[in-house]
Amino acid sequence: MRKGIYNCFFKRFFDVIISLLAIIILSPIFLLVYLLSLIFLGGNPIFKQYRPGKNGKIFALYKFRSMTNKKDKDGNLLPDKDRITWWGKIIRKLSLDELPQLFNILGGSMSIIGPRPRLVKDMIFYDDEILKQAYCVKPGLTGPAQVYDRNSELSWESVFERDIEYAKNVTFWNDTKLFFGTFFAVLKGGSASGAGSDSKVEKREYYYADHLLKSNQITKEQYDLGLNKAKEITKLKRKGKVVYQEDLKRRV
């Protein structure tokens, strides 16, 4: 992996300055989204979700909630499609649900630019080489996925290739292109300038584990074991333990 002066020294400096300025400047929007989410969704508008970060270290990622906490008669959360609200769709489309991650960046668990942090249940099924190559850098508030893949039109293989390509070549120029490319992608509601999209490619499953199950690359038993392992890891993190990718790479 390329580790130039920018990657070793200035990237963290820019992360701190930009995230701090963004928090100050966007504080009215933070407050507005918080209050409207409180009204339309109820409960705490901000939630945390444990995800693997640099070198697989599990950290708490913060987001604005876009779904209600409605449950079935057995106390289980309803499917996402039954809990998403019109307000949730708006803040997702505008990426406003990601704003609390500015505090993750300020704290050092994330960067402004980098591969998006996936779910623990997905990382359990990643190949070792993908983990080593794509996730040796901090995950980002935005990155290749936000610029080139907002509509989930790329295959998972292509997503991994983009993440690996980024991790191998972290430069000021690449980060600048992805930073401004994100704004164009949000304004267009899809891929920035159409880069990397292919309308002939079927939309992939949003979660990698679900993709593997649907494409018969893993069995339902393996899928369920993966979910249970993810729950175990989350419990360990909630108890204050330091958890790394080695803990989630027990073959299932």
PDB file of C-alpha atoms in Angstrom:
ATOM      1  CA  MET A   1       0.000   0.000   0.000  1.00  0.00           C
ATOM      2  CA  ARG A   2       1.213   3.478  -0.852  1.00  0.00           C
ATOM      3  CA  LYS A   3       2.016   5.522   2.263  1.00  0.00           C
ATOM      4  CA  GLY A   4       3.158   8.968   1.201  1.00  0.00           C
ATOM      5  CA  ILE A   5       3.515  12.110   3.269  1.00  0.00           C
ATOM      6  CA  TYR A   6      -0.153  12.976   2.778  1.00  0.00           C
ATOM      7  CA  ASN A   7      -1.382   9.602   3.998  1.00  0.00           C
ATOM      8  CA  CYS A   8       0.989   9.477   6.966  1.00  0.00           C
ATOM      9  CA  PHE A   9       0.676  13.048   8.212  1.00  0.00           C
ATOM     10  CA  PHE A  10      -1.677  15.452   6.455  1.00  0.00           C
ATOM     11  CA  LYS A  11      -4.733  13.247   5.961  1.00  0.00           C
ATOM     12  CA  ARG A  12      -5.473  13.111   9.701  1.00  0.00           C
ATOM     13  CA  PHE A  13      -4.798  16.852   9.993  1.00  0.00           C
ATOM     14  CA  PHE A  14      -7.359  17.597   7.267  1.00  0.00           C
ATOM     15  CA  ASP A  15      -9.835  15.162   8.856  1.00  0.00           C
ATOM     16  CA  VAL A  16      -9.727  17.049  12.157  1.00  0.00           C
ATOM     17  CA  ILE A  17      -9.948  20.527  10.615  1.00  0.00           C
ATOM     18  CA  ILE A  18     -12.689  19.700   8.099  1.00  0.00           C
ATOM     19  CA  SER A  19     -14.836  17.690  10.530  1.00  0.00           C
ATOM     20  CA  LEU A  20     -14.586  20.373  13.222  1.00  0.00           C
ATOM     21  CA  LEU A  21     -15.498  23.156  10.786  1.00  0.00           C
ATOM     22  CA  ALA A  22     -18.326  21.067   9.334  1.00  0.00           C
ATOM     23  CA  ILE A  23     -19.781  20.399  12.799  1.00  0.00           C
ATOM     24  CA  ILE A  24     -19.747  24.125  13.584  1.00  0.00           C
ATOM     25  CA  ILE A  25     -21.116  25.280  10.221  1.00  0.00           C
ATOM     26  CA  LEU A  26     -23.732  22.530   9.942  1.00  0.00           C
ATOM     27  CA  SER A  27     -24.908  22.773  13.548  1.00  0.00           C
ATOM     28  CA  PRO A  28     -28.244  24.403  12.503  1.00  0.00           C
ATOM     29  CA  ILE A  29     -28.881  21.498  10.106  1.00  0.00           C
ATOM     30  CA  PHE A  30     -27.922  19.020  12.835  1.00  0.00           C
ATOM     31  CA  LEU A  31     -30.474  20.615  15.140  1.00  0.00           C
ATOM     32  CA  LEU A  32     -33.187  20.753  12.466  1.00  0.00           C
ATOM     33  CA  VAL A  33     -32.740  17.102  11.439  1.00  0.00           C
ATOM     34  CA  TYR A  34     -32.630  16.069  15.091  1.00  0.00           C
ATOM     35  CA  LEU A  35     -35.890  17.854  15.933  1.00  0.00           C
ATOM     36  CA  LEU A  36     -37.749  16.695  12.812  1.00  0.00           C
ATOM     37  CA  SER A  37     -36.583  13.113  13.356  1.00  0.00           C
ATOM     38  CA  LEU A  38     -37.776  13.380  16.943  1.00  0.00           C
ATOM     39  CA  ILE A  39     -41.201  14.430  15.676  1.00  0.00           C
ATOM     40  CA  PHE A  40     -41.591  12.033  12.746  1.00  0.00           C
ATOM     41  CA  LEU A  41     -39.799   8.959  14.096  1.00  0.00           C
ATOM     42  CA  GLY A  42     -40.034   9.239  17.859  1.00  0.00           C
ATOM     43  CA  GLY A  43     -37.425   7.987  20.282  1.00  0.00           C
ATOM     44  CA  ASN A  44     -33.753   8.932  20.117  1.00  0.00           C
ATOM     45  CA  PRO A  45     -33.057  10.319  16.604  1.00  0.00           C
ATOM     46  CA  ILE A  46     -29.418   9.157  16.754  1.00  0.00           C
ATOM     47  CA  PHE A  47     -28.387   5.522  16.959  1.00  0.00           C
ATOM     48  CA  LYS A  48     -25.055   3.757  17.030  1.00  0.00           C
ATOM     49  CA  GLN A  49     -24.141   0.635  15.136  1.00  0.00           C
ATOM     50  CA  TYR A  50     -20.960  -1.375  15.609  1.00  0.00           C
ATOM     51  CA  ARG A  51     -18.914  -1.772  12.439  1.00  0.00           C
ATOM     52  CA  PRO A  52     -15.391  -2.911  11.528  1.00  0.00           C
ATOM     53  CA  GLY A  53     -12.917  -0.087  10.976  1.00  0.00           C
ATOM     54  CA  LYS A  54      -9.219   0.091  10.130  1.00  0.00           C
ATOM     55  CA  ASN A  55      -7.574  -3.338  10.309  1.00  0.00           C
ATOM     56  CA  GLY A  56     -10.915  -4.777  11.388  1.00  0.00           C
ATOM     57  CA  LYS A  57     -11.130  -2.979  14.744  1.00  0.00           C
ATOM     58  CA  ILE A  58     -14.796  -2.722  15.745  1.00  0.00           C
ATOM     59  CA  PHE A  59     -16.055   0.781  16.530  1.00  0.00           C
ATOM     60  CA  ALA A  60     -19.400   2.507  17.205  1.00  0.00           C
ATOM     61  CA  LEU A  61     -20.658   4.381  14.142  1.00  0.00           C
ATOM     62  CA  TYR A  62     -23.272   7.110  14.661  1.00  0.00           C
ATOM     63  CA  LYS A  63     -26.146   7.960  12.313  1.00  0.00           C
ATOM     64  CA  PHE A  64     -29.502   9.705  12.305  1.00  0.00           C
ATOM     65  CA  ARG A  65     -32.259   7.120  12.383  1.00  0.00           C
ATOM     66  CA  SER A  66     -34.273   6.837   9.180  1.00  0.00           C
ATOM     67  CA  MET A  67     -36.611   4.070  10.356  1.00  0.00           C
ATOM     68  CA  THR A  68     -39.062   3.548  13.193  1.00  0.00           C
ATOM     69  CA  ASN A  69     -38.627   0.850  15.834  1.00  0.00           C
ATOM     70  CA  LYS A  70     -41.879  -0.942  15.010  1.00  0.00           C
ATOM     71  CA  LYS A  71     -41.896  -4.607  16.046  1.00  0.00           C
ATOM     72  CA  ASP A  72     -44.054  -7.622  15.350  1.00  0.00           C
ATOM     73  CA  LYS A  73     -46.129  -9.472  17.951  1.00  0.00           C
ATOM     74  CA  ASP A  74     -43.060 -11.495  18.956  1.00  0.00           C
ATOM     75  CA  GLY A  75     -41.018  -8.390  19.673  1.00  0.00           C
ATOM     76  CA  ASN A  76     -38.841  -8.614  16.565  1.00  0.00           C
ATOM     77  CA  LEU A  77     -38.177  -5.559  14.426  1.00  0.00           C
ATOM     78  CA  LEU A  78     -40.236  -5.441  11.241  1.00  0.00           C
ATOM     79  CA  PRO A  79     -38.412  -5.589   7.855  1.00  0.00           C
ATOM     80  CA  ASP A  80     -36.698  -2.367   6.759  1.00  0.00           C
ATOM     81  CA  LYS A  81     -39.303  -1.682   4.059  1.00  0.00           C
ATOM     82  CA  ASP A  82     -42.040  -1.647   6.723  1.00  0.00           C
ATOM     83  CA  ARG A  83     -40.148   0.724   9.034  1.00  0.00           C
ATOM     84  CA  ILE A  84     -38.754   3.291   6.605  1.00  0.00           C
ATOM     85  CA  THR A  85     -40.714   6.566   6.561  1.00  0.00           C
ATOM     86  CA  TRP A  86     -41.044   9.372   4.032  1.00  0.00           C
ATOM     87  CA  TRP A  87     -38.778  11.476   6.264  1.00  0.00           C
ATOM     88  CA  GLY A  88     -36.261   8.664   6.451  1.00  0.00           C
ATOM     89  CA  LYS A  89     -36.186   8.406   2.667  1.00  0.00           C
ATOM     90  CA  ILE A  90     -35.479  12.135   2.386  1.00  0.00           C
ATOM     91  CA  ILE A  91     -32.546  12.204   4.789  1.00  0.00           C
ATOM     92  CA  ARG A  92     -31.124   9.054   3.193  1.00  0.00           C
ATOM     93  CA  LYS A  93     -31.369  10.485  -0.321  1.00  0.00           C
ATOM     94  CA  LEU A  94     -29.626  13.673   0.814  1.00  0.00           C
ATOM     95  CA  SER A  95     -27.165  11.671   2.962  1.00  0.00           C
ATOM     96  CA  LEU A  96     -28.192  13.735   6.013  1.00  0.00           C
ATOM     97  CA  ASP A  97     -28.400  10.526   8.047  1.00  0.00           C
ATOM     98  CA  GLU A  98     -24.600  10.304   7.813  1.00  0.00           C
ATOM     99  CA  LEU A  99     -23.900  13.685   9.457  1.00  0.00           C
ATOM    100  CA  PRO A 100     -23.279  12.339  13.006  1.00  0.00           C
ATOM    101  CA  GLN A 101     -20.282  10.458  11.607  1.00  0.00           C
ATOM    102  CA  LEU A 102     -18.448  13.785  11.625  1.00  0.00           C
ATOM    103  CA  PHE A 103     -17.951  13.072  15.334  1.00  0.00           C
ATOM    104  CA  ASN A 104     -16.503   9.656  14.430  1.00  0.00           C
ATOM    105  CA  ILE A 105     -14.022  11.461  12.180  1.00  0.00           C
ATOM    106  CA  LEU A 106     -13.121  13.999  14.841  1.00  0.00           C
ATOM    107  CA  GLY A 107     -12.562  11.151  17.291  1.00  0.00           C
ATOM    108  CA  GLY A 108     -10.280   9.277  14.894  1.00  0.00           C
ATOM    109  CA  SER A 109     -12.254   6.102  14.143  1.00  0.00           C
ATOM    110  CA  MET A 110     -13.144   7.311  10.642  1.00  0.00           C
ATOM    111  CA  SER A 111     -11.799   9.587   7.932  1.00  0.00           C
ATOM    112  CA  ILE A 112     -13.500  12.051   5.587  1.00  0.00           C
ATOM    113  CA  ILE A 113     -12.579   9.849   2.603  1.00  0.00           C
ATOM    114  CA  GLY A 114     -12.204   6.075   2.628  1.00  0.00           C
ATOM    115  CA  PRO A 115     -14.000   2.784   1.936  1.00  0.00           C
ATOM    116  CA  ARG A 116     -17.426   2.773   3.558  1.00  0.00           C
ATOM    117  CA  PRO A 117     -17.617   0.764   6.815  1.00  0.00           C
ATOM    118  CA  ARG A 118     -19.764  -2.314   6.164  1.00  0.00           C
ATOM    119  CA  LEU A 119     -21.770  -4.362   8.628  1.00  0.00           C
ATOM    120  CA  VAL A 120     -20.098  -6.899  10.899  1.00  0.00           C
ATOM    121  CA  LYS A 121     -22.297  -9.656   9.427  1.00  0.00           C
ATOM    122  CA  ASP A 122     -20.931  -8.824   5.963  1.00  0.00           C
ATOM    123  CA  MET A 123     -17.274  -8.636   6.986  1.00  0.00           C
ATOM    124  CA  ILE A 124     -17.501 -12.116   8.459  1.00  0.00           C
ATOM    125  CA  PHE A 125     -17.824 -13.469   4.933  1.00  0.00           C
ATOM    126  CA  TYR A 126     -15.121 -11.328   3.287  1.00  0.00           C
ATOM    127  CA  ASP A 127     -12.053 -13.077   1.888  1.00  0.00           C
ATOM    128  CA  ASP A 128      -8.871 -12.526   3.883  1.00  0.00           C
ATOM    129  CA  GLU A 129      -7.234 -10.701   0.978  1.00  0.00           C
ATOM    130  CA  ILE A 130     -10.114  -8.226   0.739  1.00  0.00           C
ATOM    131  CA  LEU A 131      -9.844  -7.518   4.462  1.00  0.00           C
ATOM    132  CA  LYS A 132      -6.082  -7.027   4.261  1.00  0.00           C
ATOM    133  CA  GLN A 133      -6.055  -4.886   1.122  1.00  0.00           C
ATOM    134  CA  ALA A 134      -9.238  -2.809   1.260  1.00  0.00           C
ATOM    135  CA  TYR A 135      -9.520  -2.248   4.992  1.00  0.00           C
ATOM    136  CA  CYS A 136      -5.972  -1.398   6.004  1.00  0.00           C
ATOM    137  CA  VAL A 137      -7.117   2.258   5.970  1.00  0.00           C
ATOM    138  CA  LYS A 138      -9.748   4.053   8.018  1.00  0.00           C
ATOM    139  CA  PRO A 139     -13.312   3.833   6.711  1.00  0.00           C
ATOM    140  CA  GLY A 140     -14.715   7.057   5.301  1.00  0.00           C
ATOM    141  CA  LEU A 141     -17.759   9.264   5.571  1.00  0.00           C
ATOM    142  CA  THR A 142     -17.668   9.137   1.797  1.00  0.00           C
ATOM    143  CA  GLY A 143     -15.597   7.273  -0.735  1.00  0.00           C
ATOM    144  CA  PRO A 144     -15.744   5.255  -3.939  1.00  0.00           C
ATOM    145  CA  ALA A 145     -19.109   3.693  -3.069  1.00  0.00           C
ATOM    146  CA  GLN A 146     -20.792   7.083  -2.554  1.00  0.00           C
ATOM    147  CA  VAL A 147     -19.425   8.533  -5.786  1.00  0.00           C
ATOM    148  CA  TYR A 148     -19.667   5.589  -8.170  1.00  0.00           C
ATOM    149  CA  ASP A 149     -22.214   3.243  -6.651  1.00  0.00           C
ATOM    150  CA  ARG A 150     -25.083   5.170  -5.045  1.00  0.00           C
ATOM    151  CA  ASN A 151     -27.694   3.129  -6.899  1.00  0.00           C
ATOM    152  CA  SER A 152     -26.110  -0.279  -6.189  1.00  0.00           C
ATOM    153  CA  GLU A 153     -25.578  -0.948  -9.883  1.00  0.00           C
ATOM    154  CA  LEU A 154     -22.084  -2.371  -9.546  1.00  0.00           C
ATOM    155  CA  SER A 155     -21.363  -5.965  -8.622  1.00  0.00           C
ATOM    156  CA  TRP A 156     -19.823  -6.634  -5.210  1.00  0.00           C
ATOM    157  CA  GLU A 157     -16.610  -7.647  -6.980  1.00  0.00           C
ATOM    158  CA  SER A 158     -16.444  -4.192  -8.568  1.00  0.00           C
ATOM    159  CA  VAL A 159     -17.107  -2.514  -5.228  1.00  0.00           C
ATOM    160  CA  PHE A 160     -14.229  -4.419  -3.633  1.00  0.00           C
ATOM    161  CA  GLU A 161     -11.954  -3.566  -6.558  1.00  0.00           C
ATOM    162  CA  ARG A 162     -12.678   0.142  -6.105  1.00  0.00           C
ATOM    163  CA  ASP A 163     -12.039  -0.044  -2.355  1.00  0.00           C
ATOM    164  CA  ILE A 164      -8.761  -1.904  -2.879  1.00  0.00           C
ATOM    165  CA  GLU A 165      -7.688   0.557  -5.583  1.00  0.00           C
ATOM    166  CA  TYR A 166      -8.347   3.440  -3.202  1.00  0.00           C
ATOM    167  CA  ALA A 167      -6.476   1.830  -0.289  1.00  0.00           C
ATOM    168  CA  LYS A 168      -3.452   1.213  -2.529  1.00  0.00           C
ATOM    169  CA  ASN A 169      -3.276   4.827  -3.664  1.00  0.00           C
ATOM    170  CA  VAL A 170      -4.314   7.248  -0.917  1.00  0.00           C
ATOM    171  CA  THR A 171      -3.347  10.672  -2.237  1.00  0.00           C
ATOM    172  CA  PHE A 172      -4.515  14.241  -1.806  1.00  0.00           C
ATOM    173  CA  TRP A 173      -5.647  14.337  -5.444  1.00  0.00           C
ATOM    174  CA  ASN A 174      -7.733  11.162  -5.150  1.00  0.00           C
ATOM    175  CA  ASP A 175      -9.340  12.349  -1.913  1.00  0.00           C
ATOM    176  CA  THR A 176     -10.135  15.718  -3.489  1.00  0.00           C
ATOM    177  CA  LYS A 177     -11.825  14.074  -6.488  1.00  0.00           C
ATOM    178  CA  LEU A 178     -13.925  11.834  -4.243  1.00  0.00           C
ATOM    179  CA  PHE A 179     -14.789  14.712  -1.909  1.00  0.00           C
ATOM    180  CA  PHE A 180     -16.255  16.912  -4.631  1.00  0.00           C
ATOM    181  CA  GLY A 181     -17.576  13.924  -6.572  1.00  0.00           C
ATOM    182  CA  THR A 182     -19.780  13.107  -3.596  1.00  0.00           C
ATOM    183  CA  PHE A 183     -21.610  16.442  -3.877  1.00  0.00           C
ATOM    184  CA  PHE A 184     -22.315  15.877  -7.574  1.00  0.00           C
ATOM    185  CA  ALA A 185     -23.533  12.342  -6.827  1.00  0.00           C
ATOM    186  CA  VAL A 186     -25.913  13.557  -4.114  1.00  0.00           C
ATOM    187  CA  LEU A 187     -27.271  16.342  -6.352  1.00  0.00           C
ATOM    188  CA  LYS A 188     -27.866  13.887  -9.192  1.00  0.00           C
ATOM    189  CA  GLY A 189     -29.379  11.316  -6.881  1.00  0.00           C
ATOM    190  CA  GLY A 190     -27.107   8.601  -8.236  1.00  0.00           C
ATOM    191  CA  SER A 191     -23.625   8.041  -9.606  1.00  0.00           C
ATOM    192  CA  ALA A 192     -21.454  11.090 -10.092  1.00  0.00           C
ATOM    193  CA  SER A 193     -21.319  11.875 -13.799  1.00  0.00           C
ATOM    194  CA  GLY A 194     -22.510   8.366 -14.431  1.00  0.00           C
ATOM    195  CA  ALA A 195     -19.027   7.084 -13.726  1.00  0.00           C
ATOM    196  CA  GLY A 196     -18.830   3.406 -13.072  1.00  0.00           C
ATOM    197  CA  SER A 197     -22.511   2.727 -13.605  1.00  0.00           C
ATOM    198  CA  ASP A 198     -23.927   0.240 -16.070  1.00  0.00           C
ATOM    199  CA  SER A 199     -27.677   0.235 -16.543  1.00  0.00           C
ATOM    200  CA  LYS A 200     -27.500  -3.322 -17.890  1.00  0.00           C
ATOM    201  CA  VAL A 201     -26.174  -4.651 -14.599  1.00  0.00           C
ATOM    202  CA  GLU A 202     -28.842  -5.885 -12.207  1.00  0.00           C
ATOM    203  CA  LYS A 203     -28.978  -4.099  -8.888  1.00  0.00           C
ATOM    204  CA  ARG A 204     -27.133  -6.190  -6.334  1.00  0.00           C
ATOM    205  CA  GLU A 205     -28.244  -7.067  -2.841  1.00  0.00           C
ATOM    206  CA  TYR A 206     -27.472  -4.200  -0.471  1.00  0.00           C
ATOM    207  CA  TYR A 207     -25.800  -6.493   2.070  1.00  0.00           C
ATOM    208  CA  TYR A 208     -22.970  -8.783   1.038  1.00  0.00           C
ATOM    209  CA  ALA A 209     -24.103 -11.664   3.255  1.00  0.00           C
ATOM    210  CA  ASP A 210     -27.572 -11.493   1.673  1.00  0.00           C
ATOM    211  CA  HIS A 211     -25.982 -11.493  -1.778  1.00  0.00           C
ATOM    212  CA  LEU A 212     -24.014 -14.643  -0.975  1.00  0.00           C
ATOM    213  CA  LEU A 213     -27.118 -16.380   0.323  1.00  0.00           C
ATOM    214  CA  LYS A 214     -29.302 -15.360  -2.620  1.00  0.00           C
ATOM    215  CA  SER A 215     -26.658 -16.437  -5.143  1.00  0.00           C
ATOM    216  CA  ASN A 216     -26.209 -19.793  -3.341  1.00  0.00           C
ATOM    217  CA  GLN A 217     -22.569 -19.096  -2.483  1.00  0.00           C
ATOM    218  CA  ILE A 218     -23.295 -19.891   1.164  1.00  0.00           C
ATOM    219  CA  THR A 219     -25.945 -22.046   2.789  1.00  0.00           C
ATOM    220  CA  LYS A 220     -28.723 -20.813   5.071  1.00  0.00           C
ATOM    221  CA  GLU A 221     -26.916 -22.546   7.925  1.00  0.00           C
ATOM    222  CA  GLN A 222     -23.702 -20.633   7.198  1.00  0.00           C
ATOM    223  CA  TYR A 223     -25.686 -17.405   6.911  1.00  0.00           C
ATOM    224  CA  ASP A 224     -27.350 -17.934  10.289  1.00  0.00           C
ATOM    225  CA  LEU A 225     -24.013 -18.850  11.903  1.00  0.00           C
ATOM    226  CA  GLY A 226     -22.590 -15.611  10.524  1.00  0.00           C
ATOM    227  CA  LEU A 227     -25.437 -13.587  12.018  1.00  0.00           C
ATOM    228  CA  ASN A 228     -24.938 -15.251  15.389  1.00  0.00           C
ATOM    229  CA  LYS A 229     -21.208 -14.552  15.272  1.00  0.00           C
ATOM    230  CA  ALA A 230     -21.942 -10.892  14.457  1.00  0.00           C
ATOM    231  CA  LYS A 231     -24.278 -10.695  17.468  1.00  0.00           C
ATOM    232  CA  GLU A 232     -21.608 -12.209  19.723  1.00  0.00           C
ATOM    233  CA  ILE A 233     -19.043  -9.675  18.562  1.00  0.00           C
ATOM    234  CA  THR A 234     -21.481  -6.810  19.104  1.00  0.00           C
ATOM    235  CA  LYS A 235     -22.146  -8.018  22.652  1.00  0.00           C
ATOM    236  CA  LEU A 236     -18.401  -8.098  23.359  1.00  0.00           C
ATOM    237  CA  LYS A 237     -18.026  -4.532  22.081  1.00  0.00           C
ATOM    238  CA  ARG A 238     -20.961  -3.323  24.164  1.00  0.00           C
ATOM    239  CA  LYS A 239     -19.214  -4.725  27.229  1.00  0.00           C
ATOM    240  CA  GLY A 240     -16.265  -2.449  26.466  1.00  0.00           C
ATOM    241  CA  LYS A 241     -13.949  -5.086  25.036  1.00  0.00           C
ATOM    242  CA  VAL A 242     -11.595  -4.304  22.135  1.00  0.00           C
ATOM    243  CA  VAL A 243     -12.615  -6.473  19.192  1.00  0.00           C
ATOM    244  CA  TYR A 244     -10.726  -6.988  15.901  1.00  0.00           C
ATOM    245  CA  GLN A 245     -11.386  -8.726  12.604  1.00  0.00           C
ATOM    246  CA  GLU A 246      -9.663 -11.874  13.908  1.00  0.00           C
ATOM    247  CA  ASP A 247     -12.645 -12.280  16.219  1.00  0.00           C
ATOM    248  CA  LEU A 248     -15.093 -12.199  13.330  1.00  0.00           C
ATOM    249  CA  LYS A 249     -13.052 -14.291  10.910  1.00  0.00           C
ATOM    250  CA  ARG A 250     -13.860 -17.603  12.573  1.00  0.00           C
ATOM    251  CA  ARG A 251     -14.967 -19.579   9.527  1.00  0.00           C
ATOM    252  CA  VAL A 252     -18.695 -20.201   9.422  1.00  0.00           C
TER     253      VAL A 252
END
